[in-house]
mmCIF file with all atom_site columns, C-alpha atoms in Angstrom:
data_model
loop_
_atom_site.group_PDB
_atom_site.id
_atom_site.type_symbol
_atom_site.label_atom_id
_atom_site.label_alt_id
_atom_site.label_comp_id
_atom_site.label_asym_id
_atom_site.label_entity_id
_atom_site.label_seq_id
_atom_site.pdbx_PDB_ins_code
_atom_site.Cartn_x
_atom_site.Cartn_y
_atom_site.Cartn_z
_atom_site.occupancy
_atom_site.B_iso_or_equiv
_atom_site.pdbx_formal_charge
_atom_site.auth_seq_id
_atom_site.auth_comp_id
_atom_site.auth_asym_id
_atom_site.auth_atom_id
_atom_site.pdbx_PDB_model_num
ATOM 1   C CA . MET D 1 1   ? 62.607 -165.936 82.099 1.00 71.00 ? 1437 MET D CA 1
ATOM 2   C CA . ALA D 1 2   ? 62.356 -169.505 81.597 1.00 84.00 ? 1438 ALA D CA 1
ATOM 3   C CA . SER D 1 3   ? 64.133 -172.129 83.764 1.00 89.00 ? 1439 SER D CA 1
ATOM 4   C CA . TYR D 1 4   ? 64.482 -175.153 82.934 1.00 92.00 ? 1440 TYR D CA 1
ATOM 5   C CA . LEU D 1 5   ? 64.922 -177.836 85.931 1.00 92.00 ? 1441 LEU D CA 1
ATOM 6   C CA . ILE D 1 6   ? 65.393 -181.586 84.415 1.00 92.00 ? 1442 ILE D CA 1
ATOM 7   C CA . LEU D 1 7   ? 64.190 -184.621 86.898 1.00 91.00 ? 1443 LEU D CA 1
ATOM 8   C CA . THR D 1 8   ? 66.411 -187.803 87.336 1.00 90.00 ? 1444 THR D CA 1
ATOM 9   C CA . ALA D 1 9   ? 63.659 -190.342 89.042 1.00 87.00 ? 1445 ALA D CA 1
ATOM 10  C CA . GLY D 1 10  ? 64.630 -193.491 89.072 1.00 79.00 ? 1446 GLY D CA 1
ATOM 11  C CA . LEU D 1 11  ? 66.472 -195.722 91.019 1.00 77.00 ? 1447 LEU D CA 1
ATOM 12  C CA . LYS D 1 12  ? 69.876 -195.451 91.934 1.00 75.00 ? 1448 LYS D CA 1
ATOM 13  C CA . HIS D 1 13  ? 70.842 -197.969 89.735 1.00 70.00 ? 1449 HIS D CA 1
ATOM 14  C CA . THR D 1 14  ? 69.478 -196.618 86.847 1.00 72.00 ? 1450 THR D CA 1
ATOM 15  C CA . GLU D 1 15  ? 70.890 -193.162 87.337 1.00 75.00 ? 1451 GLU D CA 1
ATOM 16  C CA . GLY D 1 16  ? 74.338 -193.674 85.090 1.00 74.00 ? 1452 GLY D CA 1
ATOM 17  C CA . GLN D 1 17  ? 71.634 -194.811 82.116 1.00 78.00 ? 1453 GLN D CA 1
ATOM 18  C CA . MET D 1 18  ? 69.558 -191.299 82.210 1.00 81.00 ? 1454 MET D CA 1
ATOM 19  C CA . VAL D 1 19  ? 72.268 -189.341 82.829 1.00 85.00 ? 1455 VAL D CA 1
ATOM 20  C CA . PRO D 1 20  ? 73.578 -188.730 79.213 1.00 87.00 ? 1456 PRO D CA 1
ATOM 21  C CA . PHE D 1 21  ? 69.699 -188.311 77.972 1.00 88.00 ? 1457 PHE D CA 1
ATOM 22  C CA . ALA D 1 22  ? 69.393 -185.729 81.268 1.00 91.00 ? 1458 ALA D CA 1
ATOM 23  C CA . LYS D 1 23  ? 72.552 -184.431 79.698 1.00 92.00 ? 1459 LYS D CA 1
ATOM 24  C CA . ASN D 1 24  ? 71.883 -183.514 75.966 1.00 90.00 ? 1460 ASN D CA 1
ATOM 25  C CA . LEU D 1 25  ? 68.386 -182.642 76.818 1.00 93.00 ? 1461 LEU D CA 1
ATOM 26  C CA . LYS D 1 26  ? 70.054 -180.067 78.768 1.00 94.00 ? 1462 LYS D CA 1
ATOM 27  C CA . SER D 1 27  ? 72.562 -179.246 76.418 1.00 93.00 ? 1463 SER D CA 1
ATOM 28  C CA . LEU D 1 28  ? 69.595 -178.236 73.891 1.00 93.00 ? 1464 LEU D CA 1
ATOM 29  C CA . LEU D 1 29  ? 67.865 -176.108 76.508 1.00 93.00 ? 1465 LEU D CA 1
ATOM 30  C CA . GLU D 1 30  ? 70.682 -174.351 77.476 1.00 92.00 ? 1466 GLU D CA 1
ATOM 31  C CA . LYS D 1 31  ? 70.660 -172.837 73.807 1.00 87.00 ? 1467 LYS D CA 1
ATOM 32  C CA . SER D 1 32  ? 67.988 -170.787 74.517 1.00 82.00 ? 1468 SER D CA 1
ATOM 33  C CA . ASN D 1 33  ? 68.348 -170.077 78.219 1.00 77.00 ? 1469 ASN D CA 1
ATOM 34  C CA . LYS D 1 34  ? 71.005 -170.891 80.498 1.00 77.00 ? 1470 LYS D CA 1
ATOM 35  C CA . HIS D 1 35  ? 69.230 -171.250 83.549 1.00 89.00 ? 1471 HIS D CA 1
ATOM 36  C CA . VAL D 1 36  ? 68.946 -175.161 82.834 1.00 93.00 ? 1472 VAL D CA 1
ATOM 37  C CA . ASP D 1 37  ? 69.820 -177.621 85.977 1.00 91.00 ? 1473 ASP D CA 1
ATOM 38  C CA . ILE D 1 38  ? 70.030 -181.377 86.566 1.00 91.00 ? 1474 ILE D CA 1
ATOM 39  C CA . MET D 1 39  ? 69.317 -182.784 89.368 1.00 89.00 ? 1475 MET D CA 1
ATOM 40  C CA . SER D 1 40  ? 68.238 -186.254 91.356 1.00 87.00 ? 1476 SER D CA 1
ATOM 41  C CA . ILE D 1 41  ? 65.035 -186.631 92.518 1.00 85.00 ? 1477 ILE D CA 1
ATOM 42  C CA . GLU D 1 42  ? 65.927 -187.130 96.196 1.00 83.00 ? 1478 GLU D CA 1
ATOM 43  C CA . ASP D 1 43  ? 67.662 -183.857 96.684 1.00 82.00 ? 1479 ASP D CA 1
ATOM 44  C CA . GLU D 1 44  ? 66.798 -181.466 98.649 1.00 70.00 ? 1480 GLU D CA 1
ATOM 45  C CA . GLY D 1 45  ? 65.967 -178.388 96.391 1.00 75.00 ? 1481 GLY D CA 1
ATOM 46  C CA . ASN D 1 46  ? 63.747 -175.158 95.630 1.00 77.00 ? 1482 ASN D CA 1
ATOM 47  C CA . MET D 1 47  ? 62.074 -175.991 92.536 1.00 81.00 ? 1483 MET D CA 1
ATOM 48  C CA . ASP D 1 48  ? 59.416 -173.325 92.934 1.00 80.00 ? 1484 ASP D CA 1
ATOM 49  C CA . ASP D 1 49  ? 62.157 -171.062 91.705 1.00 83.00 ? 1485 ASP D CA 1
ATOM 50  C CA . TYR D 1 50  ? 61.799 -173.603 88.060 1.00 89.00 ? 1486 TYR D CA 1
ATOM 51  C CA . SER D 1 51  ? 59.120 -173.065 85.229 1.00 90.00 ? 1487 SER D CA 1
ATOM 52  C CA . HIS D 1 52  ? 59.448 -175.998 84.125 1.00 92.00 ? 1488 HIS D CA 1
ATOM 53  C CA . ILE D 1 53  ? 59.363 -179.201 85.401 1.00 93.00 ? 1489 ILE D CA 1
ATOM 54  C CA . ILE D 1 54  ? 61.544 -182.096 83.225 1.00 94.00 ? 1490 ILE D CA 1
ATOM 55  C CA . PHE D 1 55  ? 60.573 -185.863 84.898 1.00 93.00 ? 1491 PHE D CA 1
ATOM 56  C CA . VAL D 1 56  ? 63.477 -188.128 83.108 1.00 92.00 ? 1492 VAL D CA 1
ATOM 57  C CA . PHE D 1 57  ? 62.304 -191.946 84.537 1.00 89.00 ? 1493 PHE D CA 1
ATOM 58  C CA . PRO D 1 58  ? 62.732 -195.360 83.341 1.00 88.00 ? 1494 PRO D CA 1
ATOM 59  C CA . ILE D 1 59  ? 60.470 -197.924 84.411 1.00 86.00 ? 1495 ILE D CA 1
ATOM 60  C CA . SER D 1 60  ? 61.334 -201.626 84.957 1.00 75.00 ? 1496 SER D CA 1
ATOM 61  C CA . VAL D 1 61  ? 59.019 -203.948 87.325 1.00 67.00 ? 1497 VAL D CA 1
ATOM 62  C CA . ALA D 1 62  ? 56.843 -201.220 88.668 1.00 67.00 ? 1498 ALA D CA 1
ATOM 63  C CA . PRO D 1 63  ? 55.070 -198.866 86.516 1.00 77.00 ? 1499 PRO D CA 1
ATOM 64  C CA . ILE D 1 64  ? 56.477 -195.601 87.943 1.00 83.00 ? 1500 ILE D CA 1
ATOM 65  C CA . PRO D 1 65  ? 60.066 -195.725 90.161 1.00 83.00 ? 1501 PRO D CA 1
ATOM 66  C CA . SER D 1 66  ? 58.636 -195.816 93.717 1.00 83.00 ? 1502 SER D CA 1
ATOM 67  C CA . PRO D 1 67  ? 61.061 -192.381 94.668 1.00 85.00 ? 1503 PRO D CA 1
ATOM 68  C CA . LEU D 1 68  ? 59.722 -190.481 91.795 1.00 87.00 ? 1504 LEU D CA 1
ATOM 69  C CA . MET D 1 69  ? 55.773 -192.479 94.124 1.00 87.00 ? 1505 MET D CA 1
ATOM 70  C CA . HIS D 1 70  ? 57.188 -190.934 97.372 1.00 87.00 ? 1506 HIS D CA 1
ATOM 71  C CA . PHE D 1 71  ? 58.158 -187.693 95.526 1.00 87.00 ? 1507 PHE D CA 1
ATOM 72  C CA . LEU D 1 72  ? 54.912 -186.581 93.744 1.00 88.00 ? 1508 LEU D CA 1
ATOM 73  C CA . LYS D 1 73  ? 53.349 -188.126 97.762 1.00 88.00 ? 1509 LYS D CA 1
ATOM 74  C CA . LYS D 1 74  ? 55.382 -185.287 99.424 1.00 88.00 ? 1510 LYS D CA 1
ATOM 75  C CA . THR D 1 75  ? 55.925 -182.560 96.585 1.00 84.00 ? 1511 THR D CA 1
ATOM 76  C CA . THR D 1 76  ? 53.392 -178.878 96.946 1.00 82.00 ? 1512 THR D CA 1
ATOM 77  C CA . LEU D 1 77  ? 54.414 -177.057 93.900 1.00 81.00 ? 1513 LEU D CA 1
ATOM 78  C CA . THR D 1 78  ? 53.165 -173.071 94.442 1.00 73.00 ? 1514 THR D CA 1
ATOM 79  C CA . HIS D 1 79  ? 53.694 -171.836 90.602 1.00 75.00 ? 1515 HIS D CA 1
ATOM 80  C CA . HIS D 1 80  ? 52.416 -172.887 88.030 1.00 72.00 ? 1516 HIS D CA 1
ATOM 81  C CA . GLN D 1 81  ? 55.161 -175.092 86.302 1.00 87.00 ? 1517 GLN D CA 1
ATOM 82  C CA . TYR D 1 82  ? 55.198 -176.965 82.927 1.00 94.00 ? 1518 TYR D CA 1
ATOM 83  C CA . ILE D 1 83  ? 55.412 -180.041 83.370 1.00 94.00 ? 1519 ILE D CA 1
ATOM 84  C CA . TYR D 1 84  ? 56.924 -182.683 80.802 1.00 96.00 ? 1520 TYR D CA 1
ATOM 85  C CA . THR D 1 85  ? 58.199 -185.966 81.346 1.00 94.00 ? 1521 THR D CA 1
ATOM 86  C CA . MET D 1 86  ? 60.647 -188.590 79.334 1.00 92.00 ? 1522 MET D CA 1
ATOM 87  C CA . ALA D 1 87  ? 60.014 -192.246 80.446 1.00 89.00 ? 1523 ALA D CA 1
ATOM 88  C CA . PHE D 1 88  ? 62.102 -195.058 79.584 1.00 85.00 ? 1524 PHE D CA 1
ATOM 89  C CA . SER D 1 89  ? 61.021 -198.838 78.852 1.00 83.00 ? 1525 SER D CA 1
ATOM 90  C CA . PRO D 1 90  ? 63.413 -201.138 78.803 1.00 77.00 ? 1526 PRO D CA 1
ATOM 91  C CA . LEU D 1 91  ? 60.947 -203.010 76.544 1.00 75.00 ? 1527 LEU D CA 1
ATOM 92  C CA . PHE D 1 92  ? 60.240 -202.607 72.619 1.00 66.00 ? 1528 PHE D CA 1
ATOM 93  C CA . GLU D 1 93  ? 57.317 -201.097 72.878 1.00 73.00 ? 1529 GLU D CA 1
ATOM 94  C CA . PRO D 1 94  ? 57.561 -197.715 74.654 1.00 77.00 ? 1530 PRO D CA 1
ATOM 95  C CA . ASP D 1 95  ? 53.905 -197.868 75.790 1.00 77.00 ? 1531 ASP D CA 1
ATOM 96  C CA . SER D 1 96  ? 54.530 -199.547 79.220 1.00 79.00 ? 1532 SER D CA 1
ATOM 97  C CA . THR D 1 97  ? 55.463 -196.093 80.149 1.00 84.00 ? 1533 THR D CA 1
ATOM 98  C CA . GLU D 1 98  ? 51.974 -195.108 80.070 1.00 86.00 ? 1534 GLU D CA 1
ATOM 99  C CA . ALA D 1 99  ? 50.587 -195.860 83.191 1.00 85.00 ? 1535 ALA D CA 1
ATOM 100 C CA . ALA D 1 100 ? 53.556 -193.724 85.335 1.00 87.00 ? 1536 ALA D CA 1
ATOM 101 C CA . ASN D 1 101 ? 52.455 -190.569 82.912 1.00 89.00 ? 1537 ASN D CA 1
ATOM 102 C CA . LYS D 1 102 ? 48.631 -191.019 83.872 1.00 91.00 ? 1538 LYS D CA 1
ATOM 103 C CA . VAL D 1 103 ? 50.175 -190.380 87.812 1.00 91.00 ? 1539 VAL D CA 1
ATOM 104 C CA . ILE D 1 104 ? 52.299 -188.235 86.389 1.00 91.00 ? 1540 ILE D CA 1
ATOM 105 C CA . ALA D 1 105 ? 49.137 -186.283 85.094 1.00 93.00 ? 1541 ALA D CA 1
ATOM 106 C CA . SER D 1 106 ? 46.968 -186.268 87.364 1.00 92.00 ? 1542 SER D CA 1
ATOM 107 C CA . TRP D 1 107 ? 48.768 -184.873 90.177 1.00 91.00 ? 1543 TRP D CA 1
ATOM 108 C CA . ALA D 1 108 ? 49.561 -181.713 87.249 1.00 91.00 ? 1544 ALA D CA 1
ATOM 109 C CA . LYS D 1 109 ? 46.037 -181.399 87.789 1.00 92.00 ? 1545 LYS D CA 1
ATOM 110 C CA . LYS D 1 110 ? 45.579 -181.523 91.352 1.00 90.00 ? 1546 LYS D CA 1
ATOM 111 C CA . GLN D 1 111 ? 48.576 -179.294 91.590 1.00 89.00 ? 1547 GLN D CA 1
ATOM 112 C CA . ASN D 1 112 ? 47.469 -176.613 89.267 1.00 90.00 ? 1548 ASN D CA 1
ATOM 113 C CA . LEU D 1 113 ? 50.407 -177.132 86.808 1.00 92.00 ? 1549 LEU D CA 1
ATOM 114 C CA . ARG D 1 114 ? 50.404 -177.646 83.450 1.00 93.00 ? 1550 ARG D CA 1
ATOM 115 C CA . TYR D 1 115 ? 51.333 -181.178 82.182 1.00 95.00 ? 1551 TYR D CA 1
ATOM 116 C CA . GLN D 1 116 ? 52.107 -180.734 78.532 1.00 96.00 ? 1552 GLN D CA 1
ATOM 117 C CA . GLY D 1 117 ? 53.292 -184.537 77.400 1.00 94.00 ? 1553 GLY D CA 1
ATOM 118 C CA . THR D 1 118 ? 56.207 -187.031 77.364 1.00 93.00 ? 1554 THR D CA 1
ATOM 119 C CA . LEU D 1 119 ? 58.874 -188.370 75.496 1.00 92.00 ? 1555 LEU D CA 1
ATOM 120 C CA . ARG D 1 120 ? 58.221 -191.967 75.782 1.00 90.00 ? 1556 ARG D CA 1
ATOM 121 C CA . ILE D 1 121 ? 61.663 -194.048 74.452 1.00 86.00 ? 1557 ILE D CA 1
ATOM 122 C CA . GLY D 1 122 ? 61.849 -197.906 74.428 1.00 83.00 ? 1558 GLY D CA 1
ATOM 123 C CA . SER D 1 123 ? 64.252 -200.333 74.138 1.00 76.00 ? 1559 SER D CA 1
ATOM 124 C CA . LEU D 1 124 ? 66.419 -198.630 77.391 1.00 74.00 ? 1560 LEU D CA 1
ATOM 125 C CA . ASP D 1 125 ? 69.523 -200.901 77.470 1.00 69.00 ? 1561 ASP D CA 1
ATOM 126 C CA . LEU D 1 126 ? 69.848 -201.088 73.562 1.00 67.00 ? 1562 LEU D CA 1
ATOM 127 C CA . ILE D 1 127 ? 69.907 -197.047 72.857 1.00 70.00 ? 1563 ILE D CA 1
ATOM 128 C CA . GLN D 1 128 ? 72.810 -196.957 74.982 1.00 69.00 ? 1564 GLN D CA 1
ATOM 129 C CA . GLU D 1 129 ? 75.240 -197.785 72.433 1.00 67.00 ? 1565 GLU D CA 1
ATOM 130 C CA . LEU D 1 130 ? 76.643 -195.063 70.526 1.00 61.00 ? 1566 LEU D CA 1
ATOM 131 C CA . SER D 1 131 ? 74.853 -195.772 67.353 1.00 64.00 ? 1567 SER D CA 1
ATOM 132 C CA . LEU D 1 132 ? 71.134 -196.186 68.584 1.00 68.00 ? 1568 LEU D CA 1
ATOM 133 C CA . ARG D 1 133 ? 71.188 -193.351 70.946 1.00 73.00 ? 1569 ARG D CA 1
ATOM 134 C CA . LEU D 1 134 ? 72.040 -190.859 67.463 1.00 76.00 ? 1570 LEU D CA 1
ATOM 135 C CA . ARG D 1 135 ? 67.836 -192.054 66.971 1.00 77.00 ? 1571 ARG D CA 1
ATOM 136 C CA . VAL D 1 136 ? 66.933 -190.844 70.323 1.00 84.00 ? 1572 VAL D CA 1
ATOM 137 C CA . ILE D 1 137 ? 68.570 -187.499 69.935 1.00 86.00 ? 1573 ILE D CA 1
ATOM 138 C CA . ALA D 1 138 ? 66.629 -186.641 66.951 1.00 86.00 ? 1574 ALA D CA 1
ATOM 139 C CA . HIS D 1 139 ? 63.906 -186.693 69.279 1.00 89.00 ? 1575 HIS D CA 1
ATOM 140 C CA . ILE D 1 140 ? 65.285 -185.235 72.151 1.00 91.00 ? 1576 ILE D CA 1
ATOM 141 C CA . LYS D 1 141 ? 65.702 -182.408 70.085 1.00 93.00 ? 1577 LYS D CA 1
ATOM 142 C CA . ARG D 1 142 ? 62.481 -182.273 69.151 1.00 93.00 ? 1578 ARG D CA 1
ATOM 143 C CA . PHE D 1 143 ? 61.361 -182.343 73.019 1.00 95.00 ? 1579 PHE D CA 1
ATOM 144 C CA . ALA D 1 144 ? 63.751 -179.813 73.779 1.00 94.00 ? 1580 ALA D CA 1
ATOM 145 C CA . ASN D 1 145 ? 61.849 -177.481 70.922 1.00 94.00 ? 1581 ASN D CA 1
ATOM 146 C CA . ALA D 1 146 ? 58.964 -178.163 72.112 1.00 95.00 ? 1582 ALA D CA 1
ATOM 147 C CA . ILE D 1 147 ? 59.617 -177.290 75.811 1.00 94.00 ? 1583 ILE D CA 1
ATOM 148 C CA . MET D 1 148 ? 61.347 -174.130 74.692 1.00 92.00 ? 1584 MET D CA 1
ATOM 149 C CA . LYS D 1 149 ? 57.951 -173.446 73.195 1.00 93.00 ? 1585 LYS D CA 1
ATOM 150 C CA . ASN D 1 150 ? 55.347 -174.828 75.594 1.00 92.00 ? 1586 ASN D CA 1
ATOM 151 C CA . GLU D 1 151 ? 54.025 -177.502 72.909 1.00 94.00 ? 1587 GLU D CA 1
ATOM 152 C CA . PRO D 1 152 ? 51.977 -180.525 74.174 1.00 95.00 ? 1588 PRO D CA 1
ATOM 153 C CA . PHE D 1 153 ? 53.541 -183.190 73.487 1.00 94.00 ? 1589 PHE D CA 1
ATOM 154 C CA . GLU D 1 154 ? 53.809 -186.785 72.534 1.00 93.00 ? 1590 GLU D CA 1
ATOM 155 C CA . GLU D 1 155 ? 56.128 -189.194 70.691 1.00 89.00 ? 1591 GLU D CA 1
ATOM 156 C CA . ASP D 1 156 ? 56.968 -192.499 71.087 1.00 86.00 ? 1592 ASP D CA 1
ATOM 157 C CA . VAL D 1 157 ? 60.539 -193.769 69.292 1.00 84.00 ? 1593 VAL D CA 1
ATOM 158 C CA . THR D 1 158 ? 62.232 -197.038 69.881 1.00 78.00 ? 1594 THR D CA 1
ATOM 159 C CA . VAL D 1 159 ? 65.066 -198.999 67.888 1.00 68.00 ? 1595 VAL D CA 1
ATOM 160 C CA . ASN D 1 160 ? 64.271 -199.669 64.262 1.00 59.00 ? 1596 ASN D CA 1
ATOM 161 C CA . ASN D 1 161 ? 61.737 -202.430 63.938 1.00 60.00 ? 1597 ASN D CA 1
ATOM 162 C CA . ILE D 1 162 ? 61.348 -205.554 66.299 1.00 64.00 ? 1598 ILE D CA 1
ATOM 163 C CA . HIS D 1 163 ? 63.285 -208.073 63.886 1.00 66.00 ? 1599 HIS D CA 1
ATOM 164 C CA . HIS D 1 164 ? 66.329 -205.739 64.903 1.00 65.00 ? 1600 HIS D CA 1
ATOM 165 C CA . PHE D 1 165 ? 65.353 -205.612 68.493 1.00 65.00 ? 1601 PHE D CA 1
ATOM 166 C CA . ILE D 1 166 ? 65.398 -209.334 68.926 1.00 72.00 ? 1602 ILE D CA 1
ATOM 167 C CA . ARG D 1 167 ? 69.324 -209.225 66.589 1.00 73.00 ? 1603 ARG D CA 1
ATOM 168 C CA . ARG D 1 168 ? 70.320 -206.576 68.363 1.00 70.00 ? 1604 ARG D CA 1
ATOM 169 C CA . THR D 1 169 ? 69.123 -208.409 71.985 1.00 73.00 ? 1605 THR D CA 1
ATOM 170 C CA . HIS D 1 170 ? 70.830 -211.615 70.700 1.00 77.00 ? 1606 HIS D CA 1
ATOM 171 C CA . LEU D 1 171 ? 73.904 -209.869 70.519 1.00 78.00 ? 1607 LEU D CA 1
ATOM 172 C CA . LEU D 1 172 ? 73.835 -208.207 73.957 1.00 77.00 ? 1608 LEU D CA 1
ATOM 173 C CA . PHE D 1 173 ? 73.823 -211.780 75.417 1.00 78.00 ? 1609 PHE D CA 1
ATOM 174 C CA . ALA D 1 174 ? 75.667 -213.404 73.780 1.00 83.00 ? 1610 ALA D CA 1
ATOM 175 C CA . TYR D 1 175 ? 78.581 -210.482 74.716 1.00 82.00 ? 1611 TYR D CA 1
ATOM 176 C CA . TYR D 1 176 ? 77.531 -210.463 77.985 1.00 81.00 ? 1612 TYR D CA 1
ATOM 177 C CA . ILE D 1 177 ? 77.760 -214.698 78.532 1.00 86.00 ? 1613 ILE D CA 1
ATOM 178 C CA . HIS D 1 178 ? 81.110 -214.451 76.250 1.00 85.00 ? 1614 HIS D CA 1
ATOM 179 C CA . LYS D 1 179 ? 82.828 -211.755 79.348 1.00 83.00 ? 1615 LYS D CA 1
ATOM 180 C CA . SER D 1 180 ? 80.940 -213.766 81.966 1.00 84.00 ? 1616 SER D CA 1
ATOM 181 C CA . GLN D 1 181 ? 82.936 -217.486 80.861 1.00 85.00 ? 1617 GLN D CA 1
ATOM 182 C CA . ARG D 1 182 ? 86.403 -214.911 80.476 1.00 82.00 ? 1618 ARG D CA 1
ATOM 183 C CA . SER D 1 183 ? 86.216 -213.669 83.818 1.00 74.00 ? 1619 SER D CA 1
ATOM 184 C CA . LYS D 1 184 ? 85.914 -217.584 85.242 1.00 67.00 ? 1620 LYS D CA 1
#
């Protein structure tokens, strides 16, 4: 029977951004299987009990979050698990997550694990809005279906287009500037 572990693998201040998406993925995976857990990468736990491990992490300055890098260096898994990633980028183009996915794929190969692919998500700061998050949830549904079927998966999602990204970013910065001026 399949069992799923969703590992949030970002820095502590990014956990709040990752958890809603991890919970969406968990609820979709629970429709076919009741053994789905979400855990922070810093928690100690037995990962050999899971048939699928899904890393959920953001990319910011470095090509891979340091907690994830430490995890990959110190962890050895003994079962032939399926490995997936859901990687977030603050940039419009989700391609900036590609280096991290290559590192995880290489680690999986050395561990004799099955790296099955990734869902790359761009515009992380903007998709926190509910209207844009719903667009991402549709892609997470396809991602969950691929995971349940043990199928390879490669897909990118971001806000509608670059003009929409620029307009939303401008509005977001204007909001924060206005908010900081009111608090003075």
